[in-house]
Amino acid sequence: MTSTETLIRDLADRAELTDLVARHSLWIDEGSFDETDRLFTEDVVVTSPRGQASGIEALIGLVHAGHGTYAGTLHNKCNLVIDLDGDTATVRAHDIAVFVIDDKTEAVAAGIHRYRARRTENGWRFNGLEINAVALTEALGRAL
């Protein structure tokens, strides 16, 4: 490949991985579990403060166990650092999440997400995720 082709591929890969991170937030917040195969490989391994999951079904179970008690969630990921290595990549992202407990209270969490990704015949997919908690509040009274 020429240097221009290499640059274009690098930028396209970074754009696709950035989109996957954004879609991961929507996947959780909107419960779009029918789109799981657009984000994760069948052999995905996820480690979080709530436990570990290997495979798609276990991952969905882990999300339900961790988020199913909330009336809603809102995840926001930022400060993405993407490292490409051929057909594999790592993505580091900061995550701030609001967990809606009820119409009067919520909690706020912050963490660092470390994704592992690989290029598949259908594009980039996450095959690993490690979630490290930084902060979690107690229930907070809503001002609005």
Tab-separated table of N, CA and C in Angstrom:
chain	number	residue	atom	x	y	z
A	1	MET	N	0.841	-1.187	0.000
A	1	MET	CA	0.000	0.000	0.000
A	1	MET	C	0.880	1.242	0.000
A	2	THR	N	0.390	2.274	-0.645
A	2	THR	CA	1.088	3.548	-0.614
A	2	THR	C	0.861	4.206	0.737
A	3	SER	N	1.622	5.242	1.010
A	3	SER	CA	1.452	5.938	2.287
A	3	SER	C	0.058	6.582	2.374
A	4	THR	N	-0.472	7.032	1.268
A	4	THR	CA	-1.827	7.603	1.269
A	4	THR	C	-2.865	6.532	1.567
A	5	GLU	N	-2.731	5.372	0.949
A	5	GLU	CA	-3.665	4.271	1.209
A	5	GLU	C	-3.577	3.817	2.661
A	6	THR	N	-2.363	3.778	3.200
A	6	THR	CA	-2.175	3.397	4.602
A	6	THR	C	-2.850	4.406	5.522
A	7	LEU	N	-2.687	5.689	5.228
A	7	LEU	CA	-3.318	6.731	6.032
A	7	LEU	C	-4.838	6.632	5.962
A	8	ILE	N	-5.378	6.432	4.783
A	8	ILE	CA	-6.832	6.318	4.628
A	8	ILE	C	-7.356	5.117	5.406
A	9	ARG	N	-6.661	3.984	5.332
A	9	ARG	CA	-7.093	2.794	6.082
A	9	ARG	C	-7.032	3.048	7.581
A	10	ASP	N	-5.963	3.698	8.030
A	10	ASP	CA	-5.809	4.013	9.450
A	10	ASP	C	-6.966	4.895	9.928
A	11	LEU	N	-7.274	5.926	9.166
A	11	LEU	CA	-8.372	6.828	9.546
A	11	LEU	C	-9.720	6.112	9.523
A	12	ALA	N	-9.930	5.267	8.519
A	12	ALA	CA	-11.188	4.512	8.438
A	12	ALA	C	-11.316	3.554	9.622
A	13	ASP	N	-10.218	2.886	9.985
A	13	ASP	CA	-10.250	1.981	11.137
A	13	ASP	C	-10.575	2.742	12.414
A	14	ARG	N	-9.938	3.890	12.599
A	14	ARG	CA	-10.185	4.698	13.798
A	14	ARG	C	-11.638	5.176	13.853
A	15	ALA	N	-12.181	5.583	12.713
A	15	ALA	CA	-13.576	6.025	12.668
A	15	ALA	C	-14.518	4.876	13.017
A	16	GLU	N	-14.249	3.678	12.494
A	16	GLU	CA	-15.112	2.530	12.777
A	16	GLU	C	-15.041	2.143	14.249
A	17	LEU	N	-13.855	2.172	14.832
A	17	LEU	CA	-13.708	1.824	16.248
A	17	LEU	C	-14.374	2.875	17.146
A	18	THR	N	-14.254	4.138	16.781
A	18	THR	CA	-14.931	5.203	17.533
A	18	THR	C	-16.436	5.003	17.496
A	19	ASP	N	-16.957	4.652	16.327
A	19	ASP	CA	-18.391	4.388	16.185
A	19	ASP	C	-18.813	3.199	17.048
A	20	LEU	N	-17.993	2.157	17.108
A	20	LEU	CA	-18.321	1.000	17.940
A	20	LEU	C	-18.429	1.383	19.412
A	21	VAL	N	-17.532	2.237	19.880
A	21	VAL	CA	-17.589	2.680	21.276
A	21	VAL	C	-18.894	3.438	21.533
A	22	ALA	N	-19.249	4.339	20.625
A	22	ALA	CA	-20.510	5.079	20.784
A	22	ALA	C	-21.704	4.131	20.759
A	23	ARG	N	-21.688	3.176	19.850
A	23	ARG	CA	-22.783	2.203	19.762
A	23	ARG	C	-22.852	1.313	21.002
A	24	HIS	N	-21.715	1.075	21.652
A	24	HIS	CA	-21.717	0.298	22.893
A	24	HIS	C	-22.549	1.020	23.953
A	25	SER	N	-22.377	2.342	24.064
A	25	SER	CA	-23.185	3.112	25.022
A	25	SER	C	-24.667	2.999	24.698
A	26	LEU	N	-25.036	3.167	23.433
A	26	LEU	CA	-26.439	3.046	23.036
A	26	LEU	C	-26.969	1.638	23.275
A	27	TRP	N	-26.141	0.638	23.013
A	27	TRP	CA	-26.515	-0.766	23.204
A	27	TRP	C	-26.970	-0.994	24.647
A	28	ILE	N	-26.223	-0.417	25.584
A	28	ILE	CA	-26.580	-0.565	26.998
A	28	ILE	C	-27.816	0.290	27.323
A	29	ASP	N	-27.764	1.563	26.967
A	29	ASP	CA	-28.815	2.503	27.375
A	29	ASP	C	-30.166	2.192	26.753
A	30	GLU	N	-30.174	1.727	25.522
A	30	GLU	CA	-31.432	1.438	24.834
A	30	GLU	C	-31.790	-0.039	24.849
A	31	GLY	N	-30.929	-0.862	25.439
A	31	GLY	CA	-31.193	-2.301	25.483
A	31	GLY	C	-31.279	-2.909	24.095
A	32	SER	N	-30.403	-2.479	23.208
A	32	SER	CA	-30.416	-2.941	21.807
A	32	SER	C	-29.680	-4.265	21.661
A	33	PHE	N	-30.086	-5.240	22.430
A	33	PHE	CA	-29.348	-6.500	22.476
A	33	PHE	C	-29.465	-7.308	21.191
A	34	ASP	N	-30.429	-6.972	20.333
A	34	ASP	CA	-30.515	-7.639	19.040
A	34	ASP	C	-29.391	-7.184	18.103
A	35	GLU	N	-28.642	-6.150	18.485
A	35	GLU	CA	-27.519	-5.658	17.692
A	35	GLU	C	-26.176	-6.091	18.264
A	36	THR	N	-26.183	-7.017	19.187
A	36	THR	CA	-24.965	-7.429	19.871
A	36	THR	C	-23.892	-7.894	18.895
A	37	ASP	N	-24.296	-8.634	17.859
A	37	ASP	CA	-23.305	-9.157	16.919
A	37	ASP	C	-22.680	-8.061	16.053
A	38	ARG	N	-23.236	-6.849	16.061
A	38	ARG	CA	-22.629	-5.711	15.358
A	38	ARG	C	-21.513	-5.093	16.181
A	39	LEU	N	-21.441	-5.451	17.473
A	39	LEU	CA	-20.457	-4.867	18.379
A	39	LEU	C	-19.406	-5.846	18.868
A	40	PHE	N	-19.838	-7.090	19.141
A	40	PHE	CA	-18.968	-8.044	19.827
A	40	PHE	C	-18.787	-9.332	19.029
A	41	THR	N	-17.648	-9.972	19.246
A	41	THR	CA	-17.419	-11.305	18.688
A	41	THR	C	-18.122	-12.327	19.572
A	42	GLU	N	-18.374	-13.495	19.026
A	42	GLU	CA	-19.030	-14.570	19.792
A	42	GLU	C	-18.217	-14.963	21.026
A	43	ASP	N	-16.891	-14.828	20.956
A	43	ASP	CA	-16.017	-15.270	22.044
A	43	ASP	C	-15.575	-14.116	22.951
A	44	VAL	N	-16.334	-13.017	22.973
A	44	VAL	CA	-15.982	-11.854	23.774
A	44	VAL	C	-15.816	-12.234	25.248
A	45	VAL	N	-14.850	-11.590	25.904
A	45	VAL	CA	-14.635	-11.757	27.340
A	45	VAL	C	-14.685	-10.370	27.969
A	46	VAL	N	-15.563	-10.212	28.960
A	46	VAL	CA	-15.741	-8.919	29.627
A	46	VAL	C	-15.506	-9.101	31.122
A	47	THR	N	-14.717	-8.182	31.682
A	47	THR	CA	-14.474	-8.156	33.115
A	47	THR	C	-14.888	-6.786	33.627
A	48	SER	N	-15.741	-6.776	34.651
A	48	SER	CA	-16.204	-5.514	35.232
A	48	SER	C	-16.299	-5.687	36.745
A	49	PRO	N	-16.539	-4.592	37.461
A	49	PRO	CA	-16.720	-4.718	38.911
A	49	PRO	C	-17.877	-5.642	39.283
A	50	ARG	N	-18.794	-5.873	38.361
A	50	ARG	CA	-19.955	-6.732	38.633
A	50	ARG	C	-19.711	-8.191	38.280
A	51	GLY	N	-18.553	-8.500	37.711
A	51	GLY	CA	-18.254	-9.886	37.382
A	51	GLY	C	-17.595	-10.046	36.029
A	52	GLN	N	-17.523	-11.291	35.595
A	52	GLN	CA	-16.904	-11.602	34.310
A	52	GLN	C	-17.898	-12.373	33.448
A	53	ALA	N	-17.805	-12.147	32.140
A	53	ALA	CA	-18.673	-12.844	31.195
A	53	ALA	C	-17.826	-13.311	30.025
A	54	SER	N	-18.077	-14.533	29.584
A	54	SER	CA	-17.420	-15.086	28.396
A	54	SER	C	-18.514	-15.487	27.421
A	55	GLY	N	-18.528	-14.839	26.260
A	55	GLY	CA	-19.533	-15.131	25.252
A	55	GLY	C	-20.694	-14.152	25.312
A	56	ILE	N	-21.448	-14.129	24.220
A	56	ILE	CA	-22.540	-13.174	24.048
A	56	ILE	C	-23.638	-13.335	25.103
A	57	GLU	N	-24.117	-14.555	25.301
A	57	GLU	CA	-25.215	-14.753	26.263
A	57	GLU	C	-24.815	-14.332	27.662
A	58	ALA	N	-23.601	-14.682	28.071
A	58	ALA	CA	-23.126	-14.301	29.400
A	58	ALA	C	-22.967	-12.790	29.509
A	59	LEU	N	-22.521	-12.154	28.427
A	59	LEU	CA	-22.388	-10.699	28.418
A	59	LEU	C	-23.744	-10.024	28.611
A	60	ILE	N	-24.734	-10.454	27.887
A	60	ILE	CA	-26.076	-9.873	28.033
A	60	ILE	C	-26.604	-10.117	29.445
A	61	GLY	N	-26.350	-11.290	29.999
A	61	GLY	CA	-26.750	-11.574	31.374
A	61	GLY	C	-26.062	-10.654	32.369
A	62	LEU	N	-24.781	-10.379	32.153
A	62	LEU	CA	-24.039	-9.481	33.038
A	62	LEU	C	-24.611	-8.065	32.974
A	63	VAL	N	-24.966	-7.608	31.780
A	63	VAL	CA	-25.556	-6.273	31.628
A	63	VAL	C	-26.913	-6.212	32.331
A	64	HIS	N	-27.737	-7.233	32.141
A	64	HIS	CA	-29.046	-7.264	32.822
A	64	HIS	C	-28.873	-7.272	34.338
A	65	ALA	N	-27.937	-8.042	34.837
A	65	ALA	CA	-27.722	-8.113	36.281
A	65	ALA	C	-27.235	-6.777	36.833
A	66	GLY	N	-26.388	-6.081	36.094
A	66	GLY	CA	-25.827	-4.826	36.570
A	66	GLY	C	-26.687	-3.613	36.344
A	67	HIS	N	-27.490	-3.620	35.279
A	67	HIS	CA	-28.254	-2.427	34.917
A	67	HIS	C	-29.773	-2.641	34.979
A	68	GLY	N	-30.203	-3.864	35.128
A	68	GLY	CA	-31.627	-4.188	35.073
A	68	GLY	C	-32.468	-3.592	36.184
A	69	THR	N	-31.847	-3.208	37.279
A	69	THR	CA	-32.611	-2.646	38.390
A	69	THR	C	-32.864	-1.145	38.236
A	70	TYR	N	-32.217	-0.519	37.254
A	70	TYR	CA	-32.366	0.923	37.057
A	70	TYR	C	-33.509	1.232	36.101
A	71	ALA	N	-34.153	2.367	36.327
A	71	ALA	CA	-35.220	2.820	35.430
A	71	ALA	C	-34.648	3.240	34.085
A	72	GLY	N	-33.382	3.607	34.056
A	72	GLY	CA	-32.706	3.994	32.828
A	72	GLY	C	-31.242	4.278	33.094
A	73	THR	N	-30.461	4.322	32.037
A	73	THR	CA	-29.051	4.665	32.150
A	73	THR	C	-28.679	5.593	31.008
A	74	LEU	N	-27.619	6.348	31.223
A	74	LEU	CA	-27.088	7.220	30.191
A	74	LEU	C	-25.571	7.181	30.290
A	75	HIS	N	-24.936	6.516	29.335
A	75	HIS	CA	-23.476	6.401	29.308
A	75	HIS	C	-22.894	7.398	28.322
A	76	ASN	N	-21.778	7.997	28.695
A	76	ASN	CA	-21.080	8.933	27.828
A	76	ASN	C	-19.596	8.590	27.853
A	77	LYS	N	-19.070	8.205	26.708
A	77	LYS	CA	-17.655	7.844	26.619
A	77	LYS	C	-16.886	8.940	25.892
A	78	CYS	N	-15.673	9.194	26.369
A	78	CYS	CA	-14.855	10.242	25.766
A	78	CYS	C	-13.377	9.903	25.946
A	79	ASN	N	-12.523	10.796	25.449
A	79	ASN	CA	-11.064	10.655	25.564
A	79	ASN	C	-10.576	9.317	25.024
A	80	LEU	N	-11.068	8.950	23.848
A	80	LEU	CA	-10.659	7.692	23.233
A	80	LEU	C	-9.198	7.744	22.796
A	81	VAL	N	-8.478	6.693	23.141
A	81	VAL	CA	-7.110	6.498	22.673
A	81	VAL	C	-7.107	5.154	21.958
A	82	ILE	N	-6.862	5.191	20.660
A	82	ILE	CA	-6.939	3.998	19.820
A	82	ILE	C	-5.531	3.624	19.366
A	83	ASP	N	-5.150	2.382	19.618
A	83	ASP	CA	-3.872	1.851	19.143
A	83	ASP	C	-4.163	0.711	18.183
A	84	LEU	N	-3.757	0.889	16.937
A	84	LEU	CA	-3.961	-0.115	15.895
A	84	LEU	C	-2.711	-0.964	15.737
A	85	ASP	N	-2.929	-2.262	15.507
A	85	ASP	CA	-1.832	-3.183	15.243
A	85	ASP	C	-2.325	-4.200	14.215
A	86	GLY	N	-2.331	-3.794	12.950
A	86	GLY	CA	-2.820	-4.679	11.896
A	86	GLY	C	-4.307	-4.912	12.038
A	87	ASP	N	-4.674	-6.181	12.260
A	87	ASP	CA	-6.083	-6.558	12.375
A	87	ASP	C	-6.569	-6.641	13.821
A	88	THR	N	-5.790	-6.080	14.739
A	88	THR	CA	-6.217	-5.982	16.138
A	88	THR	C	-6.024	-4.542	16.595
A	89	ALA	N	-6.719	-4.199	17.659
A	89	ALA	CA	-6.629	-2.837	18.190
A	89	ALA	C	-7.010	-2.832	19.655
A	90	THR	N	-6.577	-1.797	20.338
A	90	THR	CA	-7.058	-1.521	21.689
A	90	THR	C	-7.634	-0.116	21.680
A	91	VAL	N	-8.664	0.076	22.506
A	91	VAL	CA	-9.297	1.393	22.644
A	91	VAL	C	-9.483	1.639	24.135
A	92	ARG	N	-8.975	2.765	24.598
A	92	ARG	CA	-9.164	3.180	25.984
A	92	ARG	C	-10.141	4.336	25.974
A	93	ALA	N	-11.148	4.298	26.846
A	93	ALA	CA	-12.155	5.361	26.895
A	93	ALA	C	-12.549	5.636	28.337
A	94	HIS	N	-12.813	6.898	28.623
A	94	HIS	CA	-13.400	7.272	29.905
A	94	HIS	C	-14.908	7.146	29.769
A	95	ASP	N	-15.574	6.679	30.818
A	95	ASP	CA	-17.026	6.520	30.792
A	95	ASP	C	-17.614	7.198	32.016
A	96	ILE	N	-18.563	8.086	31.764
A	96	ILE	CA	-19.366	8.688	32.836
A	96	ILE	C	-20.786	8.205	32.598
A	97	ALA	N	-21.400	7.642	33.614
A	97	ALA	CA	-22.747	7.089	33.453
A	97	ALA	C	-23.659	7.610	34.555
A	98	VAL	N	-24.892	7.892	34.160
A	98	VAL	CA	-25.943	8.246	35.107
A	98	VAL	C	-26.872	7.040	35.191
A	99	PHE	N	-27.114	6.575	36.405
A	99	PHE	CA	-28.026	5.462	36.644
A	99	PHE	C	-29.296	6.036	37.283
A	100	VAL	N	-30.392	6.013	36.556
A	100	VAL	CA	-31.658	6.543	37.046
A	100	VAL	C	-32.295	5.485	37.938
A	101	ILE	N	-32.402	5.803	39.200
A	101	ILE	CA	-32.973	4.853	40.159
A	101	ILE	C	-34.498	4.926	40.129
A	102	ASP	N	-35.034	6.138	40.179
A	102	ASP	CA	-36.470	6.378	40.045
A	102	ASP	C	-36.642	7.827	39.626
A	103	ASP	N	-37.870	8.346	39.656
A	103	ASP	CA	-38.090	9.706	39.163
A	103	ASP	C	-37.580	10.786	40.118
A	104	LYS	N	-36.985	10.384	41.240
A	104	LYS	CA	-36.471	11.366	42.193
A	104	LYS	C	-34.987	11.205	42.499
A	105	THR	N	-34.392	10.078	42.094
A	105	THR	CA	-32.995	9.841	42.457
A	105	THR	C	-32.224	9.181	41.320
A	106	GLU	N	-30.926	9.444	41.345
A	106	GLU	CA	-30.012	8.787	40.422
A	106	GLU	C	-28.669	8.629	41.114
A	107	ALA	N	-27.787	7.891	40.465
A	107	ALA	CA	-26.411	7.748	40.917
A	107	ALA	C	-25.523	8.012	39.708
A	108	VAL	N	-24.285	8.388	39.981
A	108	VAL	CA	-23.339	8.678	38.906
A	108	VAL	C	-22.117	7.786	39.091
A	109	ALA	N	-21.653	7.225	37.986
A	109	ALA	CA	-20.476	6.368	38.012
A	109	ALA	C	-19.461	6.866	36.995
A	110	ALA	N	-18.209	6.609	37.278
A	110	ALA	CA	-17.135	6.928	36.335
A	110	ALA	C	-16.211	5.729	36.270
A	111	GLY	N	-15.705	5.461	35.072
A	111	GLY	CA	-14.797	4.335	34.926
A	111	GLY	C	-13.944	4.461	33.681
A	112	ILE	N	-13.005	3.566	33.584
A	112	ILE	CA	-12.145	3.481	32.411
A	112	ILE	C	-12.445	2.156	31.728
A	113	HIS	N	-12.763	2.238	30.434
A	113	HIS	CA	-13.043	1.050	29.631
A	113	HIS	C	-11.847	0.777	28.742
A	114	ARG	N	-11.378	-0.450	28.767
A	114	ARG	CA	-10.279	-0.877	27.899
A	114	ARG	C	-10.813	-1.984	26.995
A	115	TYR	N	-11.028	-1.618	25.740
A	115	TYR	CA	-11.555	-2.545	24.741
A	115	TYR	C	-10.408	-3.214	23.997
A	116	ARG	N	-10.619	-4.462	23.625
A	116	ARG	CA	-9.770	-5.149	22.653
A	116	ARG	C	-10.656	-5.425	21.447
A	117	ALA	N	-10.132	-5.203	20.265
A	117	ALA	CA	-10.936	-5.382	19.057
A	117	ALA	C	-10.134	-6.151	18.015
A	118	ARG	N	-10.876	-6.794	17.127
A	118	ARG	CA	-10.224	-7.436	15.983
A	118	ARG	C	-11.082	-7.219	14.747
A	119	ARG	N	-10.392	-7.171	13.614
A	119	ARG	CA	-11.072	-7.008	12.338
A	119	ARG	C	-11.661	-8.365	11.949
A	120	THR	N	-12.935	-8.382	11.604
A	120	THR	CA	-13.597	-9.598	11.154
A	120	THR	C	-14.037	-9.390	9.712
A	121	GLU	N	-14.609	-10.396	9.122
A	121	GLU	CA	-15.117	-10.251	7.754
A	121	GLU	C	-16.263	-9.244	7.679
A	122	ASN	N	-16.875	-8.924	8.831
A	122	ASN	CA	-17.968	-7.946	8.888
A	122	ASN	C	-17.531	-6.607	9.471
A	123	GLY	N	-16.235	-6.396	9.598
A	123	GLY	CA	-15.715	-5.156	10.166
A	123	GLY	C	-15.163	-5.381	11.563
A	124	TRP	N	-14.810	-4.296	12.222
A	124	TRP	CA	-14.253	-4.375	13.570
A	124	TRP	C	-15.321	-4.822	14.563
A	125	ARG	N	-14.905	-5.659	15.514
A	125	ARG	CA	-15.767	-6.102	16.608
A	125	ARG	C	-14.920	-6.162	17.873
A	126	PHE	N	-15.559	-5.919	19.016
A	126	PHE	CA	-14.870	-6.041	20.297
A	126	PHE	C	-14.835	-7.507	20.712
A	127	ASN	N	-13.639	-7.971	21.061
A	127	ASN	CA	-13.511	-9.333	21.567
A	127	ASN	C	-13.093	-9.345	23.036
A	128	GLY	N	-12.950	-8.162	23.613
A	128	GLY	CA	-12.624	-8.075	25.024
A	128	GLY	C	-12.930	-6.693	25.563
A	129	LEU	N	-13.278	-6.631	26.832
A	129	LEU	CA	-13.537	-5.360	27.499
A	129	LEU	C	-13.240	-5.526	28.978
A	130	GLU	N	-12.441	-4.601	29.482
A	130	GLU	CA	-12.157	-4.547	30.919
A	130	GLU	C	-12.648	-3.198	31.419
A	131	ILE	N	-13.525	-3.240	32.415
A	131	ILE	CA	-14.089	-2.018	32.979
A	131	ILE	C	-13.520	-1.836	34.383
A	132	ASN	N	-12.860	-0.706	34.581
A	132	ASN	CA	-12.290	-0.388	35.884
A	132	ASN	C	-13.044	0.795	36.474
A	133	ALA	N	-13.673	0.581	37.617
A	133	ALA	CA	-14.427	1.644	38.281
A	133	ALA	C	-13.480	2.681	38.863
A	134	VAL	N	-13.866	3.946	38.731
A	134	VAL	CA	-13.130	5.043	39.336
A	134	VAL	C	-13.948	5.634	40.471
A	135	ALA	N	-15.261	5.788	40.250
A	135	ALA	CA	-16.123	6.385	41.272
A	135	ALA	C	-17.563	5.938	41.068
A	136	LEU	N	-18.306	5.867	42.156
A	136	LEU	CA	-19.745	5.596	42.123
A	136	LEU	C	-20.361	6.310	43.314
A	137	THR	N	-21.366	7.128	43.042
A	137	THR	CA	-22.014	7.854	44.128
A	137	THR	C	-23.105	6.989	44.750
A	138	GLU	N	-23.509	7.398	45.924
A	138	GLU	CA	-24.742	6.873	46.512
A	138	GLU	C	-25.892	7.520	45.729
A	139	ALA	N	-27.106	7.149	46.046
A	139	ALA	CA	-28.259	7.765	45.390
A	139	ALA	C	-28.260	9.267	45.675
A	140	LEU	N	-28.479	10.037	44.610
A	140	LEU	CA	-28.502	11.492	44.717
A	140	LEU	C	-29.904	12.001	44.439
A	141	GLY	N	-30.333	12.975	45.199
A	141	GLY	CA	-31.628	13.595	44.949
A	141	GLY	C	-31.570	14.390	43.645
A	142	ARG	N	-32.651	14.326	42.903
A	142	ARG	CA	-32.706	15.005	41.608
A	142	ARG	C	-33.080	16.460	41.793
A	143	ALA	N	-32.340	17.346	41.108
A	143	ALA	CA	-32.627	18.778	41.172
A	143	ALA	C	-33.644	19.198	40.137
A	144	LEU	N	-33.781	18.446	39.071
A	144	LEU	CA	-34.748	18.776	38.009
A	144	LEU	C	-35.889	17.812	38.015
